[in-house]
mmCIF file of C-alpha atoms in Angstrom:
data_model
loop_
_atom_site.group_PDB
_atom_site.id
_atom_site.type_symbol
_atom_site.label_atom_id
_atom_site.label_comp_id
_atom_site.label_asym_id
_atom_site.label_seq_id
_atom_site.Cartn_x
_atom_site.Cartn_y
_atom_site.Cartn_z
ATOM 1 C CA MET A 1 -19.988 -16.426 28.082
ATOM 2 C CA LEU A 2 -16.430 -17.909 29.647
ATOM 3 C CA PRO A 3 -12.588 -17.362 27.591
ATOM 4 C CA ALA A 4 -12.943 -20.477 26.145
ATOM 5 C CA GLU A 5 -15.938 -20.698 24.930
ATOM 6 C CA MET A 6 -15.865 -17.090 23.516
ATOM 7 C CA LEU A 7 -12.331 -19.128 21.676
ATOM 8 C CA ILE A 8 -14.440 -21.893 20.278
ATOM 9 C CA SER A 9 -17.062 -20.113 19.064
ATOM 10 C CA SER A 10 -14.584 -17.770 17.471
ATOM 11 C CA PHE A 11 -13.018 -20.938 16.519
ATOM 12 C CA ARG A 12 -15.351 -22.456 14.408
ATOM 13 C CA GLU A 13 -16.858 -18.728 12.773
ATOM 14 C CA ALA A 14 -13.406 -18.791 10.944
ATOM 15 C CA GLN A 15 -13.769 -22.176 10.059
ATOM 16 C CA SER A 16 -17.236 -22.236 8.836
ATOM 17 C CA LYS A 17 -16.064 -18.605 6.869
ATOM 18 C CA LEU A 18 -12.939 -19.436 5.202
ATOM 19 C CA VAL A 19 -13.318 -21.919 2.200
ATOM 20 C CA VAL A 20 -10.407 -22.664 0.492
ATOM 21 C CA GLN A 21 -8.811 -25.579 -1.959
ATOM 22 C CA THR A 22 -5.455 -26.311 -2.555
ATOM 23 C CA ALA A 23 -4.502 -28.175 -6.360
ATOM 24 C CA ASP A 24 -0.363 -28.976 -6.747
ATOM 25 C CA LEU A 25 -0.613 -27.686 -10.071
ATOM 26 C CA PRO A 26 1.465 -28.035 -13.623
ATOM 27 C CA LEU A 27 3.610 -25.082 -14.425
ATOM 28 C CA ALA A 28 1.883 -25.448 -18.104
ATOM 29 C CA THR A 29 -1.537 -24.949 -16.799
ATOM 30 C CA LEU A 30 -0.691 -21.599 -14.672
ATOM 31 C CA ALA A 31 0.784 -20.172 -17.386
ATOM 32 C CA GLN A 32 -2.253 -20.691 -20.001
ATOM 33 C CA MET A 33 -4.830 -20.010 -16.821
ATOM 34 C CA VAL A 34 -2.535 -16.408 -16.786
ATOM 35 C CA GLU A 35 -2.741 -16.266 -20.592
ATOM 36 C CA ASP A 36 -6.331 -16.514 -20.851
ATOM 37 C CA ASN A 37 -7.234 -13.837 -17.929
ATOM 38 C CA ALA A 38 -8.216 -16.652 -16.150
ATOM 39 C CA ILE A 39 -6.277 -15.205 -13.574
ATOM 40 C CA ASP A 40 -5.752 -11.678 -13.258
ATOM 41 C CA LEU A 41 -2.560 -10.400 -12.017
ATOM 42 C CA GLN A 42 -2.881 -6.477 -12.435
ATOM 43 C CA PRO A 43 -6.234 -5.580 -10.095
ATOM 44 C CA GLY A 44 -6.681 -2.276 -10.798
ATOM 45 C CA PHE A 45 -3.833 -0.216 -11.173
ATOM 46 C CA GLN A 46 -1.616 -2.399 -9.619
ATOM 47 C CA ARG A 47 1.697 -0.398 -10.075
ATOM 48 C CA ARG A 48 3.981 -3.156 -8.036
ATOM 49 C CA GLU A 49 7.621 -3.266 -10.236
ATOM 50 C CA ARG A 50 7.454 -6.045 -11.903
ATOM 51 C CA TRP A 51 10.586 -8.933 -11.361
ATOM 52 C CA SER A 52 13.846 -8.709 -13.272
ATOM 53 C CA PRO A 53 15.081 -11.662 -15.695
ATOM 54 C CA ASP A 54 17.610 -12.547 -13.293
ATOM 55 C CA LYS A 55 14.538 -13.408 -10.635
ATOM 56 C CA GLN A 56 12.465 -14.575 -12.577
ATOM 57 C CA SER A 57 15.244 -17.008 -14.238
ATOM 58 C CA ALA A 58 16.118 -17.954 -10.560
ATOM 59 C CA LEU A 59 12.607 -19.237 -9.616
ATOM 60 C CA ILE A 60 12.372 -20.805 -13.086
ATOM 61 C CA GLU A 61 16.155 -22.621 -12.167
ATOM 62 C CA SER A 62 14.400 -23.781 -8.278
ATOM 63 C CA PHE A 63 11.726 -25.377 -10.287
ATOM 64 C CA LEU A 64 14.276 -27.623 -12.505
ATOM 65 C CA LEU A 65 16.461 -28.388 -9.087
ATOM 66 C CA ASN A 66 13.058 -29.383 -7.548
ATOM 67 C CA VAL A 67 13.396 -26.675 -5.289
ATOM 68 C CA PRO A 68 10.208 -26.387 -2.501
ATOM 69 C CA VAL A 69 8.785 -23.444 -3.658
ATOM 70 C CA PRO A 70 6.171 -21.488 -1.596
ATOM 71 C CA PRO A 71 2.981 -21.611 -2.257
ATOM 72 C CA VAL A 72 0.534 -19.310 -4.619
ATOM 73 C CA TYR A 73 -2.459 -17.974 -3.207
ATOM 74 C CA LEU A 74 -5.239 -17.111 -5.167
ATOM 75 C CA ALA A 75 -8.891 -15.451 -4.379
ATOM 76 C CA GLU A 76 -11.796 -16.211 -6.840
ATOM 77 C CA ASP A 77 -14.250 -13.432 -7.394
ATOM 78 C CA MET A 78 -18.598 -13.809 -7.909
ATOM 79 C CA SER A 79 -17.474 -13.353 -11.512
ATOM 80 C CA GLY A 80 -15.659 -16.901 -11.278
ATOM 81 C CA THR A 81 -11.833 -15.479 -12.431
ATOM 82 C CA TYR A 82 -8.947 -15.115 -9.978
ATOM 83 C CA THR A 83 -6.820 -13.247 -8.516
ATOM 84 C CA ALA A 84 -3.278 -13.262 -7.074
ATOM 85 C CA ILE A 85 -3.087 -12.898 -3.611
ATOM 86 C CA ASP A 86 -0.289 -13.916 -3.526
ATOM 87 C CA GLY A 87 2.372 -14.733 -5.438
ATOM 88 C CA LYS A 88 1.780 -12.885 -8.810
ATOM 89 C CA GLN A 89 5.662 -12.272 -9.237
ATOM 90 C CA ARG A 90 5.686 -16.005 -9.587
ATOM 91 C CA LEU A 91 2.787 -16.577 -11.370
ATOM 92 C CA ARG A 92 4.134 -13.777 -14.223
ATOM 93 C CA ALA A 93 7.803 -15.703 -14.617
ATOM 94 C CA ILE A 94 6.789 -18.984 -14.958
ATOM 95 C CA SER A 95 4.265 -17.434 -17.971
ATOM 96 C CA ASP A 96 6.826 -15.920 -19.488
ATOM 97 C CA PHE A 97 9.001 -18.602 -19.535
ATOM 98 C CA VAL A 98 6.434 -20.898 -20.756
ATOM 99 C CA PHE A 99 5.331 -18.528 -23.634
ATOM 100 C CA GLY A 100 8.640 -17.844 -24.543
ATOM 101 C CA ARG A 101 9.130 -14.059 -23.661
ATOM 102 C CA LEU A 102 11.810 -15.132 -20.619
ATOM 103 C CA ALA A 103 15.723 -16.304 -21.800
ATOM 104 C CA LEU A 104 17.211 -17.942 -19.023
ATOM 105 C CA ARG A 105 20.185 -16.058 -17.451
ATOM 106 C CA ASN A 106 21.958 -15.671 -14.161
ATOM 107 C CA LEU A 107 22.014 -19.157 -12.881
ATOM 108 C CA ASP A 108 23.382 -20.272 -9.946
ATOM 109 C CA ARG A 109 23.989 -24.105 -10.412
ATOM 110 C CA LEU A 110 22.325 -25.382 -14.363
ATOM 111 C CA THR A 111 25.129 -23.297 -16.390
ATOM 112 C CA GLU A 112 24.585 -25.618 -19.411
ATOM 113 C CA ALA A 113 20.633 -23.847 -19.696
ATOM 114 C CA GLN A 114 22.148 -19.767 -19.864
ATOM 115 C CA GLY A 115 19.848 -18.255 -22.608
ATOM 116 C CA LEU A 116 17.399 -21.294 -23.085
ATOM 117 C CA LYS A 117 13.671 -20.265 -23.693
ATOM 118 C CA PHE A 118 11.549 -23.030 -22.413
ATOM 119 C CA ASP A 119 11.163 -24.285 -26.579
ATOM 120 C CA ASP A 120 14.776 -24.816 -26.861
ATOM 121 C CA LEU A 121 14.847 -27.025 -23.441
ATOM 122 C CA PRO A 122 14.727 -30.711 -24.192
ATOM 123 C CA SER A 123 11.682 -33.112 -24.014
ATOM 124 C CA GLU A 124 11.620 -34.483 -21.259
ATOM 125 C CA ILE A 125 12.122 -31.296 -18.994
ATOM 126 C CA ALA A 126 9.488 -29.535 -20.835
ATOM 127 C CA ASN A 127 7.319 -32.324 -21.295
ATOM 128 C CA SER A 128 7.939 -32.680 -17.043
ATOM 129 C CA LEU A 129 7.202 -29.248 -16.204
ATOM 130 C CA ARG A 130 4.136 -29.432 -18.719
ATOM 131 C CA LEU A 131 2.138 -32.037 -16.510
ATOM 132 C CA ARG A 132 4.811 -32.592 -13.232
ATOM 133 C CA PRO A 133 2.253 -30.527 -10.557
ATOM 134 C CA TYR A 134 5.094 -28.880 -9.527
ATOM 135 C CA LEU A 135 2.998 -25.737 -7.548
ATOM 136 C CA ARG A 136 0.982 -25.641 -4.749
ATOM 137 C CA VAL A 137 -2.206 -23.064 -5.256
ATOM 138 C CA VAL A 138 -3.793 -22.129 -2.529
ATOM 139 C CA THR A 139 -7.833 -20.201 -3.484
ATOM 140 C CA LEU A 140 -10.386 -18.646 -1.343
ATOM 141 C CA LEU A 141 -13.279 -19.914 -2.844
ATOM 142 C CA LYS A 142 -15.883 -17.101 -3.830
ATOM 143 C CA GLN A 143 -18.479 -18.148 -0.789
ATOM 144 C CA THR A 144 -15.321 -17.056 1.820
ATOM 145 C CA ASP A 145 -16.357 -13.939 3.147
ATOM 146 C CA PRO A 146 -14.878 -11.137 2.098
ATOM 147 C CA LEU A 147 -13.125 -9.860 5.269
ATOM 148 C CA LEU A 148 -11.668 -12.920 6.063
ATOM 149 C CA LYS A 149 -10.021 -12.682 2.425
ATOM 150 C CA TYR A 150 -8.943 -9.339 2.999
ATOM 151 C CA GLU A 151 -7.716 -10.523 6.855
ATOM 152 C CA VAL A 152 -5.565 -13.228 4.365
ATOM 153 C CA PHE A 153 -4.246 -11.244 2.078
ATOM 154 C CA LEU A 154 -3.301 -8.441 4.955
ATOM 155 C CA ARG A 155 -1.334 -11.254 6.745
ATOM 156 C CA LEU A 156 0.242 -13.266 3.617
ATOM 157 C CA ASN A 157 1.636 -9.634 2.965
ATOM 158 C CA ARG A 158 3.593 -8.632 6.589
ATOM 159 C CA GLY A 159 6.648 -10.437 6.266
ATOM 160 C CA GLY A 160 8.422 -10.359 2.943
ATOM 161 C CA GLU A 161 8.233 -7.705 0.621
ATOM 162 C CA SER A 162 5.418 -6.167 2.575
ATOM 163 C CA LEU A 163 2.399 -4.054 0.853
ATOM 164 C CA ASN A 164 1.066 -0.382 2.631
ATOM 165 C CA ALA A 165 -2.448 -0.374 3.355
ATOM 166 C CA GLN A 166 -3.079 1.186 -0.242
ATOM 167 C CA GLU A 167 -1.709 -1.840 -2.243
ATOM 168 C CA ILE A 168 -3.621 -3.917 0.052
ATOM 169 C CA ARG A 169 -6.513 -2.405 -0.533
ATOM 170 C CA ASN A 170 -6.608 -2.024 -3.516
ATOM 171 C CA VAL A 171 -6.413 -5.390 -4.457
ATOM 172 C CA ALA A 172 -8.835 -6.717 -1.416
ATOM 173 C CA PHE A 173 -11.653 -4.361 -2.242
ATOM 174 C CA ARG A 174 -11.787 -4.772 -6.115
ATOM 175 C CA GLY A 175 -14.670 -2.798 -7.573
ATOM 176 C CA PRO A 176 -16.043 0.238 -9.203
ATOM 177 C CA VAL A 177 -15.830 2.628 -6.048
ATOM 178 C CA ASN A 178 -11.832 1.258 -6.189
ATOM 179 C CA ASP A 179 -11.518 2.062 -10.034
ATOM 180 C CA LYS A 180 -12.851 5.290 -9.529
ATOM 181 C CA ILE A 181 -10.390 6.365 -6.819
ATOM 182 C CA TYR A 182 -7.519 5.545 -8.936
ATOM 183 C CA VAL A 183 -8.882 7.472 -12.240
ATOM 184 C CA LEU A 184 -9.459 10.407 -9.019
ATOM 185 C CA SER A 185 -5.732 10.365 -7.905
ATOM 186 C CA GLU A 186 -5.284 10.984 -12.222
ATOM 187 C CA ASN A 187 -5.655 14.741 -11.594
ATOM 188 C CA ALA A 188 -3.422 16.872 -12.653
ATOM 189 C CA PHE A 189 -3.293 20.119 -9.433
ATOM 190 C CA LEU A 190 -3.050 16.213 -6.687
ATOM 191 C CA ARG A 191 -0.594 14.948 -8.622
ATOM 192 C CA GLN A 192 1.533 18.503 -8.766
ATOM 193 C CA GLN A 193 1.025 18.587 -4.767
ATOM 194 C CA LEU A 194 2.176 15.469 -4.246
ATOM 195 C CA LYS A 195 5.228 15.946 -6.518
ATOM 196 C CA ILE A 196 3.908 12.726 -8.726
ATOM 197 C CA GLU A 197 6.279 13.777 -12.113
ATOM 198 C CA ASN A 198 6.273 9.921 -13.742
ATOM 199 C CA ASP A 199 5.169 6.854 -12.982
ATOM 200 C CA ARG A 200 8.570 5.992 -11.232
ATOM 201 C CA SER A 201 7.195 9.109 -8.197
ATOM 202 C CA ALA A 202 7.407 7.213 -5.207
ATOM 203 C CA ALA A 203 3.750 8.568 -4.319
ATOM 204 C CA TYR A 204 2.717 7.416 -7.439
ATOM 205 C CA ARG A 205 4.074 3.548 -6.888
ATOM 206 C CA GLU A 206 3.306 4.045 -3.481
ATOM 207 C CA MET A 207 -0.261 4.808 -4.177
ATOM 208 C CA SER A 208 -0.183 7.476 -1.733
ATOM 209 C CA ASP A 209 -2.459 9.886 -4.299
ATOM 210 C CA ALA A 210 -4.924 6.438 -4.364
ATOM 211 C CA GLU A 211 -4.425 7.098 -0.955
ATOM 212 C CA TYR A 212 -5.535 11.149 -0.565
ATOM 213 C CA VAL A 213 -7.910 10.613 -2.235
ATOM 214 C CA LEU A 214 -9.556 7.432 -0.166
ATOM 215 C CA ARG A 215 -8.989 9.740 2.776
ATOM 216 C CA PHE A 216 -11.566 12.802 1.613
ATOM 217 C CA LEU A 217 -14.347 10.024 0.745
ATOM 218 C CA THR A 218 -13.666 8.286 4.204
ATOM 219 C CA LEU A 219 -13.369 11.330 6.147
ATOM 220 C CA SER A 220 -16.602 13.284 3.997
ATOM 221 C CA GLU A 221 -18.527 10.252 5.236
ATOM 222 C CA LYS A 222 -17.965 9.745 8.491
ATOM 223 C CA ILE A 223 -15.950 12.685 10.195
ATOM 224 C CA ALA A 224 -18.335 13.241 13.188
ATOM 225 C CA THR A 225 -19.081 9.660 13.559
ATOM 226 C CA PHE A 226 -15.412 7.641 13.414
ATOM 227 C CA SER A 227 -12.865 6.358 16.570
ATOM 228 C CA GLY A 228 -10.059 4.853 16.523
ATOM 229 C CA SER A 229 -8.124 4.136 13.753
ATOM 230 C CA LEU A 230 -8.378 5.929 10.604
ATOM 231 C CA VAL A 231 -7.044 3.536 8.955
ATOM 232 C CA ARG A 232 -8.772 1.066 9.789
ATOM 233 C CA GLU A 233 -11.919 3.192 8.913
ATOM 234 C CA MET A 234 -10.019 3.703 4.682
ATOM 235 C CA ASP A 235 -10.644 0.066 5.099
ATOM 236 C CA GLU A 236 -14.271 -0.004 6.093
ATOM 237 C CA TYR A 237 -15.224 2.377 4.318
ATOM 238 C CA MET A 238 -14.417 0.375 1.339
ATOM 239 C CA ARG A 239 -15.798 -2.711 2.566
ATOM 240 C CA ARG A 240 -18.963 -1.170 2.476
ATOM 241 C CA HIS A 241 -18.418 0.660 -0.913
ATOM 242 C CA GLN A 242 -16.915 -1.958 -2.981
ATOM 243 C CA LEU A 243 -19.992 -2.971 -4.599
ATOM 244 C CA ASP A 244 -21.413 0.912 -5.888
ATOM 245 C CA SER A 245 -22.339 1.644 -8.684
ATOM 246 C CA GLY A 246 -23.765 3.901 -10.726
ATOM 247 C CA GLN A 247 -24.345 7.103 -9.937
ATOM 248 C CA ALA A 248 -23.367 6.348 -5.863
ATOM 249 C CA VAL A 249 -19.539 6.264 -7.656
ATOM 250 C CA GLU A 250 -19.804 9.474 -10.002
ATOM 251 C CA ASN A 251 -21.390 11.096 -6.725
ATOM 252 C CA LEU A 252 -18.224 10.576 -5.009
ATOM 253 C CA ALA A 253 -16.403 11.856 -7.901
ATOM 254 C CA ILE A 254 -18.180 15.120 -8.458
ATOM 255 C CA SER A 255 -17.820 15.110 -4.632
ATOM 256 C CA PHE A 256 -13.825 14.827 -4.515
ATOM 257 C CA ASN A 257 -13.267 17.349 -7.523
ATOM 258 C CA LYS A 258 -15.005 20.552 -5.688
ATOM 259 C CA ALA A 259 -13.083 20.161 -2.807
ATOM 260 C CA LEU A 260 -9.951 19.929 -4.943
ATOM 261 C CA ASP A 261 -11.409 22.812 -7.743
ATOM 262 C CA ARG A 262 -11.548 24.879 -4.266
ATOM 263 C CA CYS A 263 -8.745 23.739 -3.093
ATOM 264 C CA GLN A 264 -6.457 25.089 -6.107
ATOM 265 C CA ALA A 265 -8.902 28.181 -5.819
ATOM 266 C CA ILE A 266 -8.412 29.143 -3.142
ATOM 267 C CA TRP A 267 -4.932 28.353 -1.931
ATOM 268 C CA GLY A 268 -3.444 28.171 -5.209
ATOM 269 C CA GLU A 269 0.558 26.361 -5.158
ATOM 270 C CA ASN A 270 0.363 26.460 -1.580
ATOM 271 C CA ALA A 271 -2.352 24.180 -0.708
ATOM 272 C CA PHE A 272 -2.242 21.665 2.061
ATOM 273 C CA HIS A 273 1.887 23.283 2.441
ATOM 274 C CA ARG A 274 2.415 24.516 5.531
ATOM 275 C CA PRO A 275 3.841 27.861 6.171
ATOM 276 C CA GLU A 276 7.786 28.163 6.520
ATOM 277 C CA GLY A 277 9.650 31.129 7.096
ATOM 278 C CA GLN A 278 8.077 33.978 4.932
ATOM 279 C CA GLY A 279 7.111 31.534 2.226
ATOM 280 C CA TRP A 280 5.206 28.068 2.168
ATOM 281 C CA ARG A 281 7.024 25.093 3.043
ATOM 282 C CA ASP A 282 6.670 22.604 -0.698
ATOM 283 C CA GLN A 283 5.872 19.469 1.104
ATOM 284 C CA THR A 284 2.267 17.910 1.438
ATOM 285 C CA LEU A 285 1.007 17.644 5.058
ATOM 286 C CA ALA A 286 -1.616 15.116 5.075
ATOM 287 C CA GLY A 287 -3.356 16.767 8.195
ATOM 288 C CA LEU A 288 -3.649 19.522 6.203
ATOM 289 C CA TYR A 289 -4.935 17.946 3.074
ATOM 290 C CA ASP A 290 -7.882 16.838 5.297
ATOM 291 C CA ALA A 291 -8.328 19.983 7.165
ATOM 292 C CA GLN A 292 -8.256 22.217 3.795
ATOM 293 C CA MET A 293 -9.810 19.704 1.569
ATOM 294 C CA ILE A 294 -13.264 18.774 4.296
ATOM 295 C CA ALA A 295 -13.626 22.419 4.839
ATOM 296 C CA SER A 296 -13.841 23.234 1.209
ATOM 297 C CA SER A 297 -16.349 20.800 1.191
ATOM 298 C CA GLN A 298 -18.225 21.887 3.823
ATOM 299 C CA ILE A 299 -18.845 25.649 3.120
ATOM 300 C CA THR A 300 -21.577 27.260 0.507
ATOM 301 C CA GLN A 301 -20.659 28.258 -2.226
ATOM 302 C CA GLN A 302 -20.759 32.400 -1.212
ATOM 303 C CA VAL A 303 -18.214 31.324 1.257
ATOM 304 C CA ALA A 304 -16.039 29.644 -1.538
ATOM 305 C CA ASP A 305 -16.858 32.929 -3.604
ATOM 306 C CA ARG A 306 -15.228 35.061 -1.136
ATOM 307 C CA ALA A 307 -12.596 33.541 -0.081
ATOM 308 C CA ILE A 308 -11.702 33.029 -3.652
ATOM 309 C CA ASN A 309 -11.866 36.930 -4.244
ATOM 310 C CA ARG A 310 -9.657 37.504 -1.647
ATOM 311 C CA GLN A 311 -6.688 34.898 -1.936
ATOM 312 C CA ALA A 312 -4.444 36.838 -0.348
ATOM 313 C CA ASP A 313 -6.631 37.706 3.386
ATOM 314 C CA VAL A 314 -6.845 34.048 3.419
ATOM 315 C CA GLN A 315 -2.903 32.728 2.966
ATOM 316 C CA ASN A 316 -2.298 35.642 5.676
ATOM 317 C CA GLU A 317 -5.135 33.473 8.047
ATOM 318 C CA THR A 318 -3.704 29.758 6.890
ATOM 319 C CA ARG A 319 -0.541 31.049 8.268
ATOM 320 C CA ALA A 320 -2.131 32.797 11.211
ATOM 321 C CA LEU A 321 -3.705 29.061 12.632
ATOM 322 C CA PHE A 322 0.296 28.071 13.045
ATOM 323 C CA ASN A 323 0.280 30.388 16.105
ATOM 324 C CA ASP A 324 -2.138 28.146 17.915
ATOM 325 C CA ALA A 325 -0.347 25.393 19.298
ATOM 326 C CA GLU A 326 -3.758 23.004 19.216
ATOM 327 C CA PHE A 327 -3.561 23.438 15.452
ATOM 328 C CA ASP A 328 -0.514 23.044 14.525
ATOM 329 C CA LYS A 329 -0.029 19.659 16.375
ATOM 330 C CA SER A 330 -3.072 18.764 14.890
ATOM 331 C CA VAL A 331 -1.551 18.597 11.105
ATOM 332 C CA ARG A 332 1.849 17.724 12.276
ATOM 333 C CA THR A 333 2.177 15.141 15.275
ATOM 334 C CA GLY A 334 -0.812 12.213 16.326
ATOM 335 C CA THR A 335 -2.849 13.855 13.256
ATOM 336 C CA ASN A 336 -4.988 10.564 12.500
ATOM 337 C CA THR A 337 -6.931 10.450 16.266
ATOM 338 C CA PRO A 338 -10.478 11.751 15.713
ATOM 339 C CA ALA A 339 -9.912 14.315 17.980
ATOM 340 C CA ARG A 340 -7.205 16.145 15.876
ATOM 341 C CA ILE A 341 -8.723 15.358 12.844
ATOM 342 C CA ARG A 342 -12.534 17.431 14.130
ATOM 343 C CA TYR A 343 -10.592 19.857 15.095
ATOM 344 C CA ARG A 344 -8.152 20.649 12.118
ATOM 345 C CA VAL A 345 -10.803 20.990 9.913
ATOM 346 C CA ASN A 346 -13.939 23.069 11.930
ATOM 347 C CA ARG A 347 -10.893 25.671 12.653
ATOM 348 C CA MET A 348 -9.942 25.564 9.146
ATOM 349 C CA LYS A 349 -13.275 25.809 8.288
ATOM 350 C CA GLU A 350 -14.109 28.900 10.585
ATOM 351 C CA MET A 351 -11.581 30.501 9.475
ATOM 352 C CA LEU A 352 -12.826 30.612 6.184
ATOM 353 C CA GLU A 353 -16.217 31.843 6.917
ATOM 354 C CA ALA A 354 -14.896 34.283 8.936
ATOM 355 C CA ILE A 355 -13.389 35.651 5.923
#
């Protein structure tokens, strides 16, 4: 097929898979949809911080001044409800204002509206906000190919206040597996090793704990065969398993908890940490996490019990692994290539089996 023909084919395929509906809606309609949970602003364990009242007020002032506001993008679920894939904070600000939870403050132009809530507005203005179509809403209908929904979400969030890969997966691949990942991420030992003390901790806000869970699940399934990007492989894992349920999801939890419990029992507070001088650096290395978690999941119970009973030997042999320049590189630089992931896991497993 000629390049031009391939381009036309890809264009036509995209046109057929992306089913979009566009509408201009009044603020009151959108606010009511948020209040009724017809639009979900909290897709599974969303951790983004809310806009400040000042930023919310600035948005409402834009509507009052008839200043154009970027459209909101929604994705329709199979159940007929909607998820905000871009514009969550705008929708929350609209709902908070219309339902009296926001008093306008620190306005740039309309200083006479300072301190007013929606019900305090003159009826002419309030009715206009209720009825006039102020905000464009672009909806990706449920017939849209799921991977295209994910790509739209990714492209929308490459500009402005970008979401990281795990935050995007959290919205794009909602379902039982995603929910279970966030439950597993609450493990006290994992949080300790990632220095998550509370909901304000960086690793919590950025969903690093959830991504560590997903790293393990992805590598457990694909370490022998995956090629290319680990980030892309994690995306593909979520796509494949998005709608898994029941025992399949519980089996994932059993596998993760078993590996993490073994790591805690074998390495204790030094799990996922590299040696530094006579001690251990107090920082989790993702590459070392992979090596210890996957190796721990692959060894027999007999090997695990022996390692637990010989903790001092394991600590010494783990330290010795870093004398291998290839192992050291595999956990510290360019760590997500298939060859380096397999190398570090195999070396860790060999060490445990030799204890």
